[in-house]
Coordinates of N, CA and C in Angstrom, one line a residue:
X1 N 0.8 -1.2 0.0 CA 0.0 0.0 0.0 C 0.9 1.2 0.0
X2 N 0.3 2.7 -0.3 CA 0.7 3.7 -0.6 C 0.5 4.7 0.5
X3 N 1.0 5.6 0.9 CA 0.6 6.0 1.4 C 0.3 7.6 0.5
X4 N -0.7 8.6 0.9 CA -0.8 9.7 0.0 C 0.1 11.0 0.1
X5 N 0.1 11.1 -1.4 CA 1.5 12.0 -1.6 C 1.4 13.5 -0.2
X6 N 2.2 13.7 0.1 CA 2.6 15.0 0.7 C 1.8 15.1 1.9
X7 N 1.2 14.3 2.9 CA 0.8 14.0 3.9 C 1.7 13.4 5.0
X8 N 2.9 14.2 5.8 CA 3.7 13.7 6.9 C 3.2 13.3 7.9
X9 N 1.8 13.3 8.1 CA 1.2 12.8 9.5 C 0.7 10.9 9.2
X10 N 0.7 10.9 7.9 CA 0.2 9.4 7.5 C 1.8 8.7 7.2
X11 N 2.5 8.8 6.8 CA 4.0 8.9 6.8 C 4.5 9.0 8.2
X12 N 4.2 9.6 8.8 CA 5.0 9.0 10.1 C 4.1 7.7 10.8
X13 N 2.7 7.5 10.7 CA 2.2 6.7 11.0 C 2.6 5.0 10.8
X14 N 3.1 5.4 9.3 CA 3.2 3.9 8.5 C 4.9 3.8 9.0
X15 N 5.7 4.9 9.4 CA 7.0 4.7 10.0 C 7.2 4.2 10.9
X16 N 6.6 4.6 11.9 CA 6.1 4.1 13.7 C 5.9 2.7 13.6
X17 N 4.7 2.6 12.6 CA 4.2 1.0 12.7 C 5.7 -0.1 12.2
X18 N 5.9 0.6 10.9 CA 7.4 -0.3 10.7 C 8.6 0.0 11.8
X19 N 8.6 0.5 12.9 CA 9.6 0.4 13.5 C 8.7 -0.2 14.7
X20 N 8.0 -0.5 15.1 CA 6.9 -1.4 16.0 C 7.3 -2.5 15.6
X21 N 6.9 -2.9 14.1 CA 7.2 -4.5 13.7 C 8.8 -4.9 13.8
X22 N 9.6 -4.2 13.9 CA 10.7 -4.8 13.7 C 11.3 -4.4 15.2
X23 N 10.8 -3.5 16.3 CA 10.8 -4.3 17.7 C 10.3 -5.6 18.7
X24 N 8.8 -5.1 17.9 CA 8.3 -6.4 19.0 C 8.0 -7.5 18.2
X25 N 8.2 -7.3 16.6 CA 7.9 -9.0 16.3 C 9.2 -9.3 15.4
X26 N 9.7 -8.6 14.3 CA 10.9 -9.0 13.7 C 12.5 -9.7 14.7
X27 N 13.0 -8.5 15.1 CA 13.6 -8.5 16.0 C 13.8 -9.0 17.2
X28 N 12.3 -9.4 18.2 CA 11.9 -9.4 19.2 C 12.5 -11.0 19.9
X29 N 12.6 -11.7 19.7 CA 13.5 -13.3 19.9 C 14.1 -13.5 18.3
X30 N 15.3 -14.9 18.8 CA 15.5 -15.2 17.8 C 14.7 -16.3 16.9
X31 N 14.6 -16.5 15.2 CA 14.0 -17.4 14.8 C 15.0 -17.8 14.4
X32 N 14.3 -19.3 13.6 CA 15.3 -20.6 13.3 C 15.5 -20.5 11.7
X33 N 14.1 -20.0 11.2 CA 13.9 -19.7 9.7 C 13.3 -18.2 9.5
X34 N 13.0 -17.9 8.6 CA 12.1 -16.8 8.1 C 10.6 -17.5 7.9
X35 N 10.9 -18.8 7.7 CA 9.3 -18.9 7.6 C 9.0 -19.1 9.2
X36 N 9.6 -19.5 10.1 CA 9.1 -19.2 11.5 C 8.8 -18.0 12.2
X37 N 9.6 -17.2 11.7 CA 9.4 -15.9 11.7 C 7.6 -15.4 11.1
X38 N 7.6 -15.9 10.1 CA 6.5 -15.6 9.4 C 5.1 -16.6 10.3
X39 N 5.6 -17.3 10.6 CA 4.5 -18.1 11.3 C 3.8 -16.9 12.4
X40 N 4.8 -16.3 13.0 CA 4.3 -15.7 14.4 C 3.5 -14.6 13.5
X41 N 3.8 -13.8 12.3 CA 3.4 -12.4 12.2 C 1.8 -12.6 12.4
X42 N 0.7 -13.3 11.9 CA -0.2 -13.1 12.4 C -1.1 -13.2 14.0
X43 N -0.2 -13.9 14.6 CA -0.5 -14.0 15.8 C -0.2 -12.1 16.5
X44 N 1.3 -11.7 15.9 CA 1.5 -10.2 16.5 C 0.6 -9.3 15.9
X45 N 0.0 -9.4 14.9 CA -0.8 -8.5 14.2 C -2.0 -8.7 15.2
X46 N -2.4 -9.4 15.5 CA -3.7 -9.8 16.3 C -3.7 -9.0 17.9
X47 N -2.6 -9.5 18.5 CA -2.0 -8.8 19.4 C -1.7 -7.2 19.5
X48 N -1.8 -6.9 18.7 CA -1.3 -5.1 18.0 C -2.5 -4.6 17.8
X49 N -3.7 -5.4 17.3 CA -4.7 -4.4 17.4 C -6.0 -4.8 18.2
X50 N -5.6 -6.2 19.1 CA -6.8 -6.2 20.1 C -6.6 -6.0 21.5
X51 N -5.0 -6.3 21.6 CA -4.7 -6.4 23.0 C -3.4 -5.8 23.4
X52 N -3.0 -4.8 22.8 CA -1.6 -4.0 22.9 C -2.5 -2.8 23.2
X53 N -1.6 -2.2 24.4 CA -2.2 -0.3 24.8 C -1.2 0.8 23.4
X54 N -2.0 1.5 23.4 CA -1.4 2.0 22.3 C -1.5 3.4 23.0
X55 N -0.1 4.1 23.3 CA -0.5 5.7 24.1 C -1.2 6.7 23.6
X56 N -1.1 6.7 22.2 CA -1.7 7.8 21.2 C -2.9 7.6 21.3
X57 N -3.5 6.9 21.5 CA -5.5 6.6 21.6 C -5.9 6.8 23.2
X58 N -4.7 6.7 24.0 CA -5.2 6.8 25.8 C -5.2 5.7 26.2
X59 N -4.2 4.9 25.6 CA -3.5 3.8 26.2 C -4.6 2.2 25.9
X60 N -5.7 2.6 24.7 CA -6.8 1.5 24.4 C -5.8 0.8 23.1
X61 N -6.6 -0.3 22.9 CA -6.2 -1.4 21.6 C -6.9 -0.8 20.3
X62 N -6.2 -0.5 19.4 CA -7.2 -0.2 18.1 C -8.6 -0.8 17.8
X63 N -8.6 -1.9 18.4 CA -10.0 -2.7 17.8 C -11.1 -1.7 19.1
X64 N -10.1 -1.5 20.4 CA -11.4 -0.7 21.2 C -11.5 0.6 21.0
X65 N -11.4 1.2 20.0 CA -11.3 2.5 19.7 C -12.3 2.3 18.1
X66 N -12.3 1.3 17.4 CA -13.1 1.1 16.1 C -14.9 1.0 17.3
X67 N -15.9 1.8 16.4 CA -17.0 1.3 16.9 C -17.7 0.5 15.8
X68 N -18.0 0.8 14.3 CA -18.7 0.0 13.8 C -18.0 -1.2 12.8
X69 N -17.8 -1.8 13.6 CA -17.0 -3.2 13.1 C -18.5 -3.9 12.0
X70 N -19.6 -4.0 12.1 CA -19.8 -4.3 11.8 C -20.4 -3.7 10.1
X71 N -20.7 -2.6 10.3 CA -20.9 -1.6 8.9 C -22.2 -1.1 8.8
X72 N -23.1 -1.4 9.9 CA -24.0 -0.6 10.0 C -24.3 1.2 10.6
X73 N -24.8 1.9 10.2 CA -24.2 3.0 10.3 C -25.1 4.0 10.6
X74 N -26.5 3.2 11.4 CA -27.5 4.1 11.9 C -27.1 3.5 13.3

């Protein structure tokens, strides 16, 4: 994905998050393979947006900050 041209606030966003992934899940133990590595990323992804405090929102998980998950919009 892209991020849109000349917008530094979406650009730092997508920067943060790549330096997030490559603390707490790239970097974060060692693996044996890359595809082991790869095994965990959806587990951390899951973790990242249901059950990680995130300080920028007031310390909530992204998913508790989404209200219509389901797409109804009355």
């Amino acid at each position: 994905r892209w991020t849109r041209p000349y917008r530094p606030q979406t650009n730092g966003k997508v920067e943060r998050f790549n330096r997030t992934l490559m603390t707490e899940w790239a970097y974060a133990r060692p693996y044996l393979s890359e595809a082991s590595r790869e095994q965990v990323y959806g587990e951390f992804i899951e973790h990242y947006n249901r059950r990680r405090a995130h300080t920028g929102i007031g310390g909530l998980a992204p998913m508790d900050r989404v209200h219509n998950l389901t797409g109804n919009y009355s």
